[in-house]
């Protein structure tokens, strides 16, 4: 999937006659989960994950076990998903304020953001929680409820830190607060569940953004108790894993504000961190379950398309780090699943991207295609079981740094030209950099061709 030139259509061409039939779902429930890594995919990458509601949702429809974010950080990933454009097209490589999202996109394309596009076709659009990076820009939804000021960005916080004292990151972990009802995700889920119980004359988009398992990993004690420390299985690591990573790669992935694996091991905090992350997954799964249970008992159960996705992955010790913001597998690979009327029960292992959500959703809803979308509709896979041509996925972190992922390899090229190449069949942990193996030069050449030749300059610098 290459990043091509914009088609240059006018806004008028985005509005067409809906081709919805009785077989099409009427509504879209979009669930965004923040920093949920690939442990909950159908491949089951961590055996102790407790997420029965997300698991059941995946089993009821199509789960993409090899889905990737177009950027391994919240802002540009969500900007790409909602605009349907690659970061290289918009120049959004870093965090961006909601008020600047629309202008940044309109500077390069007449496209509408996904909620706006649906509204242009008669949808009522409602959202709550962290939907875009800061929630929902003005005019993005008919009805949007921001995170409550008393809860802060990521939920209620104690007066001080429990474990990690750095004002440059939200990172910390521990038991807080004392009740689920005080958690911002529980408030979001309750509101979403109530929305689904109401009658709606118009078709609707309901977008719910859950913040766990984003840091700080605070949840009530009962969720931590589900994962006794002495039973937790730690990820596999390799000593000197970064020894064959070029300096540009080490520098790009350096997150001095976050704990290092060395620190976590010396201070016996690796298992507590893992416990808090697993507990945060279990808690957010409970919140997702509240919404899905409400939908199942509502009048909308049989005519609502469900899409659940995460905006990026997260390292929990792999590559000696506790962070996202890298071009390795754990940062870019994310859960992505669709369920609802007409969606087949299957697991797809071909690579896809979050950029495919926009064209896929409007296709399944029976709306005309937005010709500005850079992704492709996965509807033939979801509804008919058809195989689509395999297209490598592109992820970018910072201007000029790209990862290209196909079913067998991950190729990374940094802005200075240095490279990494991993054989994902033999080396799923990405421990052995094969970039200097001359026998694989043709593989690098093939994947390198997917890197855009004329990317837009970074418009987020200084914002």
Tab-separated table of C-alpha atoms in Angstrom:
chain	number	residue	atom	x	y	z
A	1	UNK	CA	0.000	0.000	0.000
A	2	UNK	CA	1.870	3.039	-1.196
A	3	UNK	CA	1.221	6.586	-0.189
A	4	UNK	CA	-0.004	8.132	-3.404
A	5	UNK	CA	-0.854	11.660	-4.416
A	6	UNK	CA	-4.130	13.103	-3.245
A	7	UNK	CA	-6.903	12.632	-5.757
A	8	UNK	CA	-7.917	16.264	-5.692
A	9	UNK	CA	-11.651	15.692	-5.482
A	10	UNK	CA	-13.798	18.540	-4.287
A	11	UNK	CA	-15.831	18.330	-1.073
A	12	UNK	CA	-18.977	18.027	-3.161
A	13	UNK	CA	-17.794	14.739	-4.616
A	14	UNK	CA	-17.637	13.254	-1.131
A	15	UNK	CA	-21.394	13.441	-0.815
A	16	UNK	CA	-23.309	10.863	-2.800
A	17	UNK	CA	-26.426	8.798	-2.667
A	18	UNK	CA	-26.226	6.136	0.040
A	19	UNK	CA	-26.436	2.604	-1.260
A	20	UNK	CA	-27.646	1.270	2.068
A	21	UNK	CA	-29.892	-1.767	1.862
A	22	UNK	CA	-31.738	-3.696	4.532
A	23	UNK	CA	-28.689	-5.981	4.742
A	24	UNK	CA	-26.425	-3.124	5.792
A	25	UNK	CA	-25.935	-2.223	9.441
A	26	UNK	CA	-27.449	1.149	10.247
A	27	UNK	CA	-25.186	2.351	13.055
A	28	UNK	CA	-21.501	2.332	13.968
A	29	UNK	CA	-20.146	1.726	17.470
A	30	UNK	CA	-16.459	2.659	17.465
A	31	UNK	CA	-14.489	1.681	20.576
A	32	UNK	CA	-10.984	3.093	20.920
A	33	UNK	CA	-8.737	1.666	23.653
A	34	UNK	CA	-5.604	3.620	24.539
A	35	UNK	CA	-2.181	1.903	24.453
A	36	UNK	CA	-3.632	-1.625	24.343
A	37	UNK	CA	-0.904	-3.788	22.873
A	38	UNK	CA	-1.231	-6.983	20.857
A	39	UNK	CA	-1.589	-9.289	23.860
A	40	UNK	CA	-5.349	-9.449	23.275
A	41	UNK	CA	-5.162	-10.416	19.604
A	42	UNK	CA	-6.429	-13.746	18.411
A	43	UNK	CA	-2.835	-14.978	18.544
A	44	UNK	CA	-2.912	-14.778	22.350
A	45	UNK	CA	0.469	-13.178	22.889
A	46	UNK	CA	0.290	-13.190	26.688
A	47	UNK	CA	-1.380	-16.132	28.413
A	48	UNK	CA	-2.475	-14.216	31.516
A	49	UNK	CA	-4.479	-11.484	29.808
A	50	UNK	CA	-8.010	-11.455	31.214
A	51	UNK	CA	-10.306	-9.801	28.680
A	52	UNK	CA	-13.381	-12.018	28.262
A	53	UNK	CA	-15.567	-9.339	26.672
A	54	UNK	CA	-13.006	-8.306	24.065
A	55	UNK	CA	-12.270	-11.974	23.446
A	56	UNK	CA	-15.956	-12.721	22.914
A	57	UNK	CA	-16.287	-9.742	20.590
A	58	UNK	CA	-13.365	-10.985	18.516
A	59	UNK	CA	-14.825	-14.494	18.365
A	60	UNK	CA	-18.199	-13.152	17.227
A	61	UNK	CA	-16.722	-11.437	14.163
A	62	UNK	CA	-13.451	-10.853	12.374
A	63	UNK	CA	-10.245	-10.287	14.283
A	64	UNK	CA	-7.202	-8.969	12.437
A	65	UNK	CA	-4.220	-10.544	14.157
A	66	UNK	CA	-1.654	-8.552	12.184
A	67	UNK	CA	-3.021	-4.999	12.329
A	68	UNK	CA	-0.706	-2.009	12.644
A	69	UNK	CA	-0.991	1.621	13.656
A	70	UNK	CA	0.227	4.170	11.138
A	71	UNK	CA	2.143	5.820	13.985
A	72	UNK	CA	3.152	4.326	17.365
A	73	UNK	CA	1.889	7.289	19.385
A	74	UNK	CA	-1.609	8.577	20.123
A	75	UNK	CA	-1.889	11.864	18.234
A	76	UNK	CA	-0.708	10.974	14.734
A	77	UNK	CA	-2.219	7.500	14.915
A	78	UNK	CA	-5.696	8.828	15.666
A	79	UNK	CA	-5.277	11.691	13.190
A	80	UNK	CA	-4.545	9.132	10.485
A	81	UNK	CA	-7.464	6.895	11.467
A	82	UNK	CA	-10.044	9.702	11.486
A	83	UNK	CA	-8.747	11.538	8.417
A	84	UNK	CA	-8.123	8.405	6.373
A	85	UNK	CA	-4.749	9.856	5.374
A	86	UNK	CA	-1.203	8.756	6.140
A	87	UNK	CA	1.022	10.900	8.367
A	88	UNK	CA	3.274	11.421	5.343
A	89	UNK	CA	0.326	13.066	3.589
A	90	UNK	CA	-0.742	15.360	6.438
A	91	UNK	CA	2.630	16.020	8.055
A	92	UNK	CA	1.169	14.959	11.422
A	93	UNK	CA	4.019	12.926	12.916
A	94	UNK	CA	3.726	14.062	16.527
A	95	UNK	CA	1.095	15.019	19.071
A	96	UNK	CA	-1.365	17.583	17.804
A	97	UNK	CA	-4.021	19.617	19.564
A	98	UNK	CA	-7.576	18.908	18.527
A	99	UNK	CA	-8.074	22.509	17.439
A	100	UNK	CA	-5.237	22.092	14.954
A	101	UNK	CA	-6.284	18.724	13.575
A	102	UNK	CA	-8.914	19.989	11.150
A	103	UNK	CA	-6.750	22.791	9.705
A	104	UNK	CA	-3.779	20.432	9.282
A	105	UNK	CA	-5.901	17.964	7.330
A	106	UNK	CA	-7.736	20.576	5.255
A	107	UNK	CA	-4.394	22.060	4.207
A	108	UNK	CA	-3.710	18.952	2.139
A	109	UNK	CA	-7.113	17.430	1.395
A	110	UNK	CA	-10.818	18.337	1.096
A	111	UNK	CA	-11.683	15.192	3.011
A	112	UNK	CA	-13.959	15.138	6.030
A	113	UNK	CA	-12.985	13.453	9.272
A	114	UNK	CA	-14.878	10.196	9.724
A	115	UNK	CA	-17.538	11.567	12.144
A	116	UNK	CA	-18.086	14.571	9.892
A	117	UNK	CA	-18.391	12.347	6.839
A	118	UNK	CA	-21.039	10.252	8.564
A	119	UNK	CA	-22.868	13.399	9.653
A	120	UNK	CA	-22.903	14.569	6.027
A	121	UNK	CA	-24.874	11.401	5.283
A	122	UNK	CA	-27.505	11.944	7.935
A	123	UNK	CA	-25.823	10.353	10.944
A	124	UNK	CA	-26.077	11.639	14.472
A	125	UNK	CA	-22.525	11.580	15.829
A	126	UNK	CA	-21.834	11.263	19.540
A	127	UNK	CA	-18.600	10.681	21.424
A	128	UNK	CA	-17.142	10.518	24.884
A	129	UNK	CA	-13.683	10.002	26.331
A	130	UNK	CA	-10.404	9.950	24.426
A	131	UNK	CA	-11.541	9.587	20.828
A	132	UNK	CA	-9.085	11.809	18.982
A	133	UNK	CA	-5.871	12.620	20.849
A	134	UNK	CA	-7.466	15.180	23.151
A	135	UNK	CA	-10.959	13.763	22.837
A	136	UNK	CA	-12.882	15.386	20.029
A	137	UNK	CA	-12.163	18.613	18.204
A	138	UNK	CA	-14.843	21.278	18.026
A	139	UNK	CA	-17.314	20.381	15.294
A	140	UNK	CA	-16.129	16.770	15.065
A	141	UNK	CA	-19.303	15.445	16.753
A	142	UNK	CA	-22.885	16.581	17.153
A	143	UNK	CA	-22.518	15.647	20.811
A	144	UNK	CA	-19.227	15.189	22.592
A	145	UNK	CA	-18.532	14.835	26.313
A	146	UNK	CA	-14.947	15.589	27.288
A	147	UNK	CA	-13.083	13.953	30.095
A	148	UNK	CA	-14.145	15.415	33.409
A	149	UNK	CA	-11.756	18.116	34.684
A	150	UNK	CA	-11.733	16.641	38.182
A	151	UNK	CA	-10.525	13.368	36.696
A	152	UNK	CA	-7.627	14.878	34.779
A	153	UNK	CA	-6.514	13.483	31.448
A	154	UNK	CA	-6.316	9.846	32.516
A	155	UNK	CA	-8.454	9.541	35.600
A	156	UNK	CA	-8.348	10.521	39.258
A	157	UNK	CA	-4.857	10.786	40.677
A	158	UNK	CA	-3.507	10.534	44.219
A	159	UNK	CA	-1.780	13.520	45.746
A	160	UNK	CA	1.655	12.047	45.090
A	161	UNK	CA	3.312	9.294	43.066
A	162	UNK	CA	3.436	5.662	44.151
A	163	UNK	CA	6.427	4.325	42.242
A	164	UNK	CA	7.749	6.570	39.447
A	165	UNK	CA	8.345	10.241	40.195
A	166	UNK	CA	8.826	12.126	36.929
A	167	UNK	CA	6.855	15.175	35.866
A	168	UNK	CA	7.628	14.393	32.210
A	169	UNK	CA	5.393	11.329	32.044
A	170	UNK	CA	2.126	10.080	33.511
A	171	UNK	CA	3.884	6.764	34.159
A	172	UNK	CA	3.177	5.329	37.610
A	173	UNK	CA	1.404	2.259	38.958
A	174	UNK	CA	-0.576	1.260	41.994
A	175	UNK	CA	-4.010	0.776	43.547
A	176	UNK	CA	-6.134	3.904	43.038
A	177	UNK	CA	-8.946	4.937	43.491
A	178	UNK	CA	-11.128	2.830	45.787
A	179	UNK	CA	-14.081	2.287	43.418
A	180	UNK	CA	-14.664	1.591	39.727
A	181	UNK	CA	-17.290	4.320	39.561
A	182	UNK	CA	-14.602	6.973	40.115
A	183	UNK	CA	-12.666	5.858	37.037
A	184	UNK	CA	-13.098	7.900	33.890
A	185	UNK	CA	-13.535	4.760	31.762
A	186	UNK	CA	-16.387	3.558	33.945
A	187	UNK	CA	-18.060	6.955	33.515
A	188	UNK	CA	-17.555	6.732	29.735
A	189	UNK	CA	-18.928	3.192	29.624
A	190	UNK	CA	-21.974	4.090	31.707
A	191	UNK	CA	-22.771	7.014	29.441
A	192	UNK	CA	-22.305	4.880	26.320
A	193	UNK	CA	-24.493	2.129	27.733
A	194	UNK	CA	-27.239	4.662	28.458
A	195	UNK	CA	-26.958	6.131	24.944
A	196	UNK	CA	-27.483	2.680	23.441
A	197	UNK	CA	-30.654	2.120	25.443
A	198	UNK	CA	-32.250	5.210	23.932
A	199	UNK	CA	-34.261	5.415	20.739
A	200	UNK	CA	-32.572	7.237	17.870
A	201	UNK	CA	-34.426	8.381	14.796
A	202	UNK	CA	-31.232	8.910	12.829
A	203	UNK	CA	-28.539	6.324	12.236
A	204	UNK	CA	-25.741	7.055	14.687
A	205	UNK	CA	-22.037	6.909	15.270
A	206	UNK	CA	-21.203	6.291	18.908
A	207	UNK	CA	-17.463	6.727	19.499
A	208	UNK	CA	-16.152	5.803	22.943
A	209	UNK	CA	-12.531	6.390	23.921
A	210	UNK	CA	-11.224	4.400	26.898
A	211	UNK	CA	-7.944	5.546	28.442
A	212	UNK	CA	-6.746	2.401	30.209
A	213	UNK	CA	-4.256	0.808	29.836
A	214	UNK	CA	-2.591	4.188	29.161
A	215	UNK	CA	-0.392	5.298	32.047
A	216	UNK	CA	-0.711	5.866	34.919
A	217	UNK	CA	-1.624	2.243	35.538
A	218	UNK	CA	-4.011	3.042	38.385
A	219	UNK	CA	-6.951	0.745	39.043
A	220	UNK	CA	-8.832	-0.235	42.202
A	221	UNK	CA	-7.109	-2.926	44.266
A	222	UNK	CA	-9.488	-5.715	43.247
A	223	UNK	CA	-8.180	-5.611	39.670
A	224	UNK	CA	-4.574	-5.936	40.835
A	225	UNK	CA	-5.561	-8.851	43.058
A	226	UNK	CA	-6.536	-10.818	39.952
A	227	UNK	CA	-2.846	-11.138	39.103
A	228	UNK	CA	-0.737	-12.335	42.053
A	229	UNK	CA	2.812	-11.081	41.615
A	230	UNK	CA	4.477	-14.473	42.039
A	231	UNK	CA	2.436	-15.960	39.168
A	232	UNK	CA	3.066	-13.314	36.520
A	233	UNK	CA	4.852	-14.474	33.379
A	234	UNK	CA	7.371	-11.952	32.113
A	235	UNK	CA	8.015	-11.269	28.419
A	236	UNK	CA	10.994	-12.903	26.791
A	237	UNK	CA	14.006	-10.651	26.519
A	238	UNK	CA	17.514	-10.960	25.149
A	239	UNK	CA	20.635	-9.537	26.753
A	240	UNK	CA	22.148	-6.742	24.670
A	241	UNK	CA	19.071	-6.763	22.442
A	242	UNK	CA	19.926	-3.288	21.174
A	243	UNK	CA	23.484	-4.218	20.257
A	244	UNK	CA	22.709	-4.601	16.550
A	245	UNK	CA	20.284	-1.670	16.385
A	246	UNK	CA	21.738	1.409	14.655
A	247	UNK	CA	22.356	4.505	16.745
A	248	UNK	CA	19.463	6.307	15.072
A	249	UNK	CA	17.146	3.524	16.197
A	250	UNK	CA	18.423	3.587	19.767
A	251	UNK	CA	18.144	7.356	19.901
A	252	UNK	CA	14.638	7.405	18.427
A	253	UNK	CA	13.369	4.805	20.885
A	254	UNK	CA	15.094	6.358	23.917
A	255	UNK	CA	12.543	7.433	26.509
A	256	UNK	CA	14.565	8.679	29.498
A	257	UNK	CA	11.384	9.840	31.216
A	258	UNK	CA	10.183	6.228	31.434
A	259	UNK	CA	11.548	3.362	33.570
A	260	UNK	CA	14.242	1.223	31.976
A	261	UNK	CA	14.212	-2.533	32.191
A	262	UNK	CA	17.460	-2.369	34.166
A	263	UNK	CA	15.822	-0.076	36.740
A	264	UNK	CA	12.721	-2.252	36.943
A	265	UNK	CA	14.764	-5.393	37.523
A	266	UNK	CA	17.096	-3.811	40.088
A	267	UNK	CA	14.141	-2.390	42.021
A	268	UNK	CA	11.999	-5.519	41.657
A	269	UNK	CA	9.314	-3.536	39.857
A	270	UNK	CA	9.011	-5.494	36.593
A	271	UNK	CA	6.313	-7.773	37.949
A	272	UNK	CA	4.402	-4.914	39.630
A	273	UNK	CA	4.442	-3.031	36.325
A	274	UNK	CA	3.199	-6.123	34.527
A	275	UNK	CA	0.564	-6.641	37.199
A	276	UNK	CA	-0.683	-3.078	36.798
A	277	UNK	CA	-0.799	-3.302	32.994
A	278	UNK	CA	-2.661	-6.630	33.077
A	279	UNK	CA	-5.034	-5.235	35.698
A	280	UNK	CA	-5.650	-2.170	33.534
A	281	UNK	CA	-6.550	-4.440	30.612
A	282	UNK	CA	-8.942	-6.415	32.801
A	283	UNK	CA	-10.569	-3.200	34.014
A	284	UNK	CA	-11.025	-1.675	30.569
A	285	UNK	CA	-12.379	-4.996	29.306
A	286	UNK	CA	-15.019	-4.765	32.027
A	287	UNK	CA	-15.928	-1.280	30.767
A	288	UNK	CA	-16.104	-2.512	27.180
A	289	UNK	CA	-18.355	-5.303	28.444
A	290	UNK	CA	-20.735	-2.754	29.976
A	291	UNK	CA	-21.189	-1.169	26.563
A	292	UNK	CA	-21.526	-4.451	24.661
A	293	UNK	CA	-24.051	-5.793	27.165
A	294	UNK	CA	-26.144	-2.671	26.753
A	295	UNK	CA	-26.001	-2.962	22.977
A	296	UNK	CA	-27.040	-6.622	23.120
A	297	UNK	CA	-30.214	-5.744	25.037
A	298	UNK	CA	-31.039	-2.659	22.996
A	299	UNK	CA	-33.165	-2.080	19.911
A	300	UNK	CA	-29.922	-1.494	17.996
A	301	UNK	CA	-28.377	-4.928	18.538
A	302	UNK	CA	-29.181	-6.254	15.077
A	303	UNK	CA	-28.276	-3.188	13.044
A	304	UNK	CA	-25.019	-1.891	14.564
A	305	UNK	CA	-21.520	-2.451	13.219
A	306	UNK	CA	-18.917	-2.672	15.986
A	307	UNK	CA	-15.263	-1.785	15.526
A	308	UNK	CA	-12.754	-2.038	18.373
A	309	UNK	CA	-9.167	-0.894	17.956
A	310	UNK	CA	-6.187	0.409	19.870
A	311	UNK	CA	-4.203	3.426	18.714
A	312	UNK	CA	-0.755	1.886	19.281
A	313	UNK	CA	1.013	-0.890	21.124
A	314	UNK	CA	3.258	-0.867	24.197
A	315	UNK	CA	6.511	-2.459	25.340
A	316	UNK	CA	6.546	-4.092	28.773
A	317	UNK	CA	10.274	-4.785	29.036
A	318	UNK	CA	10.929	-5.898	25.467
A	319	UNK	CA	13.802	-3.980	23.871
A	320	UNK	CA	14.747	-2.905	27.429
A	321	UNK	CA	11.913	-0.379	27.633
A	322	UNK	CA	8.475	0.383	29.049
A	323	UNK	CA	6.977	2.627	26.397
A	324	UNK	CA	5.412	2.921	22.948
A	325	UNK	CA	7.113	5.345	20.510
A	326	UNK	CA	9.268	2.954	18.509
A	327	UNK	CA	9.070	1.244	15.132
A	328	UNK	CA	9.315	-2.285	16.505
A	329	UNK	CA	6.506	-4.823	16.545
A	330	UNK	CA	5.309	-4.288	20.087
A	331	UNK	CA	4.744	-0.566	19.417
A	332	UNK	CA	2.938	-0.759	16.064
A	333	UNK	CA	0.923	-3.986	16.269
A	334	UNK	CA	-2.542	-3.452	17.697
A	335	UNK	CA	-5.880	-5.189	18.229
A	336	UNK	CA	-8.427	-4.555	15.469
A	337	UNK	CA	-11.763	-6.331	15.209
A	338	UNK	CA	-15.159	-5.901	13.588
A	339	UNK	CA	-18.418	-7.556	14.597
A	340	UNK	CA	-22.109	-7.153	13.923
A	341	UNK	CA	-24.665	-8.137	11.294
A	342	UNK	CA	-23.132	-9.744	8.252
A	343	UNK	CA	-19.577	-9.911	9.663
A	344	UNK	CA	-17.982	-13.332	9.276
A	345	UNK	CA	-16.395	-15.194	12.189
A	346	UNK	CA	-12.714	-15.520	11.280
A	347	UNK	CA	-9.156	-14.589	12.130
A	348	UNK	CA	-7.148	-12.812	9.427
A	349	UNK	CA	-3.360	-12.861	9.641
A	350	UNK	CA	-2.616	-10.737	6.554
A	351	UNK	CA	-1.289	-7.279	7.471
A	352	UNK	CA	-3.815	-4.436	7.639
A	353	UNK	CA	-3.738	-0.950	9.112
A	354	UNK	CA	-5.867	1.361	11.204
A	355	UNK	CA	-6.029	3.518	8.091
A	356	UNK	CA	-8.379	0.877	6.664
A	357	UNK	CA	-11.053	1.522	9.328
A	358	UNK	CA	-12.538	4.619	7.660
A	359	UNK	CA	-13.099	3.129	4.169
A	360	UNK	CA	-14.167	-0.212	5.627
A	361	UNK	CA	-16.787	1.237	7.955
A	362	UNK	CA	-18.477	3.444	5.375
A	363	UNK	CA	-18.447	0.609	2.851
A	364	UNK	CA	-20.186	-1.781	5.238
A	365	UNK	CA	-22.651	0.942	6.230
A	366	UNK	CA	-23.605	1.241	2.559
A	367	UNK	CA	-22.282	4.756	2.067
A	368	UNK	CA	-20.427	6.001	-1.004
A	369	UNK	CA	-16.655	5.714	-0.910
A	370	UNK	CA	-14.594	8.719	0.105
A	371	UNK	CA	-12.120	8.901	-2.747
A	372	UNK	CA	-9.621	10.733	-0.540
A	373	UNK	CA	-9.148	7.681	1.703
A	374	UNK	CA	-5.611	6.340	1.454
A	375	UNK	CA	-6.549	3.005	3.024
A	376	UNK	CA	-8.714	0.332	1.477
A	377	UNK	CA	-12.023	-1.224	2.358
A	378	UNK	CA	-11.754	-4.596	4.063
A	379	UNK	CA	-15.475	-5.217	3.554
A	380	UNK	CA	-14.947	-8.061	1.031
A	381	UNK	CA	-12.950	-9.903	3.715
A	382	UNK	CA	-15.395	-9.122	6.502
A	383	UNK	CA	-18.667	-9.874	4.742
A	384	UNK	CA	-17.770	-12.301	1.973
A	385	UNK	CA	-14.593	-13.984	3.140
A	386	UNK	CA	-12.752	-12.860	0.031
A	387	UNK	CA	-8.991	-12.605	0.076
A	388	UNK	CA	-7.553	-9.206	-0.775
A	389	UNK	CA	-4.097	-8.742	-2.282
A	390	UNK	CA	-1.518	-8.582	0.474
A	391	UNK	CA	-0.289	-5.029	1.013
A	392	UNK	CA	2.591	-4.204	3.370
A	393	UNK	CA	1.696	-1.761	6.126
A	394	UNK	CA	3.481	1.523	6.754
A	395	UNK	CA	4.140	3.025	10.163
A	396	UNK	CA	6.097	6.202	10.872
A	397	UNK	CA	7.509	7.714	14.044
A	398	UNK	CA	8.950	11.161	13.586
A	399	UNK	CA	9.656	12.611	10.175
A	400	UNK	CA	11.742	10.315	7.992
A	401	UNK	CA	11.592	7.178	10.162
A	402	UNK	CA	9.526	4.335	8.701
A	403	UNK	CA	8.645	0.708	9.299
A	404	UNK	CA	7.244	-1.431	6.489
A	405	UNK	CA	5.601	-4.693	7.551
A	406	UNK	CA	4.597	-7.606	5.345
A	407	UNK	CA	3.582	-11.132	6.449
A	408	UNK	CA	7.197	-12.247	6.792
A	409	UNK	CA	9.411	-9.234	7.437
A	410	UNK	CA	9.695	-5.891	9.176
A	411	UNK	CA	11.933	-3.365	7.482
A	412	UNK	CA	12.875	-0.154	9.297
A	413	UNK	CA	14.648	2.796	7.736
A	414	UNK	CA	15.623	5.799	9.809
A	415	UNK	CA	15.991	9.388	8.645
A	416	UNK	CA	19.785	9.009	8.426
A	417	UNK	CA	19.447	5.977	6.119
A	418	UNK	CA	20.375	3.321	8.694
A	419	UNK	CA	18.268	0.180	8.636
A	420	UNK	CA	16.858	-2.817	10.443
A	421	UNK	CA	15.357	-5.952	8.932
A	422	UNK	CA	13.740	-8.828	10.813
A	423	UNK	CA	12.479	-12.205	9.643
A	424	UNK	CA	9.238	-12.423	11.608
A	425	UNK	CA	8.799	-16.130	10.851
A	426	UNK	CA	12.065	-17.153	12.507
A	427	UNK	CA	12.503	-14.199	14.834
A	428	UNK	CA	9.130	-12.898	16.089
A	429	UNK	CA	10.864	-11.076	18.958
A	430	UNK	CA	12.992	-9.079	16.504
A	431	UNK	CA	16.249	-10.013	18.165
A	432	UNK	CA	18.462	-10.380	15.070
A	433	UNK	CA	18.880	-7.423	12.714
A	434	UNK	CA	19.451	-8.806	9.198
A	435	UNK	CA	19.831	-5.458	7.434
A	436	UNK	CA	23.439	-6.222	6.469
A	437	UNK	CA	22.656	-9.689	5.079
A	438	UNK	CA	23.339	-9.306	1.348
A	439	UNK	CA	21.160	-12.307	0.512
A	440	UNK	CA	18.164	-10.246	1.680
A	441	UNK	CA	18.938	-7.153	-0.389
A	442	UNK	CA	15.974	-7.840	-2.672
A	443	UNK	CA	13.652	-8.017	0.347
A	444	UNK	CA	14.846	-4.612	1.506
A	445	UNK	CA	14.461	-3.178	-1.989
A	446	UNK	CA	10.895	-4.480	-2.248
A	447	UNK	CA	9.812	-3.108	1.124
A	448	UNK	CA	11.721	0.154	0.737
A	449	UNK	CA	9.553	0.923	-2.294
A	450	UNK	CA	6.579	1.494	0.040
A	451	UNK	CA	8.275	4.432	1.752
A	452	UNK	CA	6.867	7.676	0.302
A	453	UNK	CA	9.264	9.595	-1.902
A	454	UNK	CA	7.906	13.064	-1.125
A	455	UNK	CA	6.430	13.108	2.387
A	456	UNK	CA	4.968	16.298	3.790
A	457	UNK	CA	7.138	18.144	6.305
A	458	UNK	CA	6.245	17.836	9.971
A	459	UNK	CA	3.487	20.319	10.834
A	460	UNK	CA	3.472	19.433	14.547
A	461	UNK	CA	6.923	20.783	15.401
A	462	UNK	CA	6.637	23.599	17.890
A	463	UNK	CA	2.981	22.990	18.643
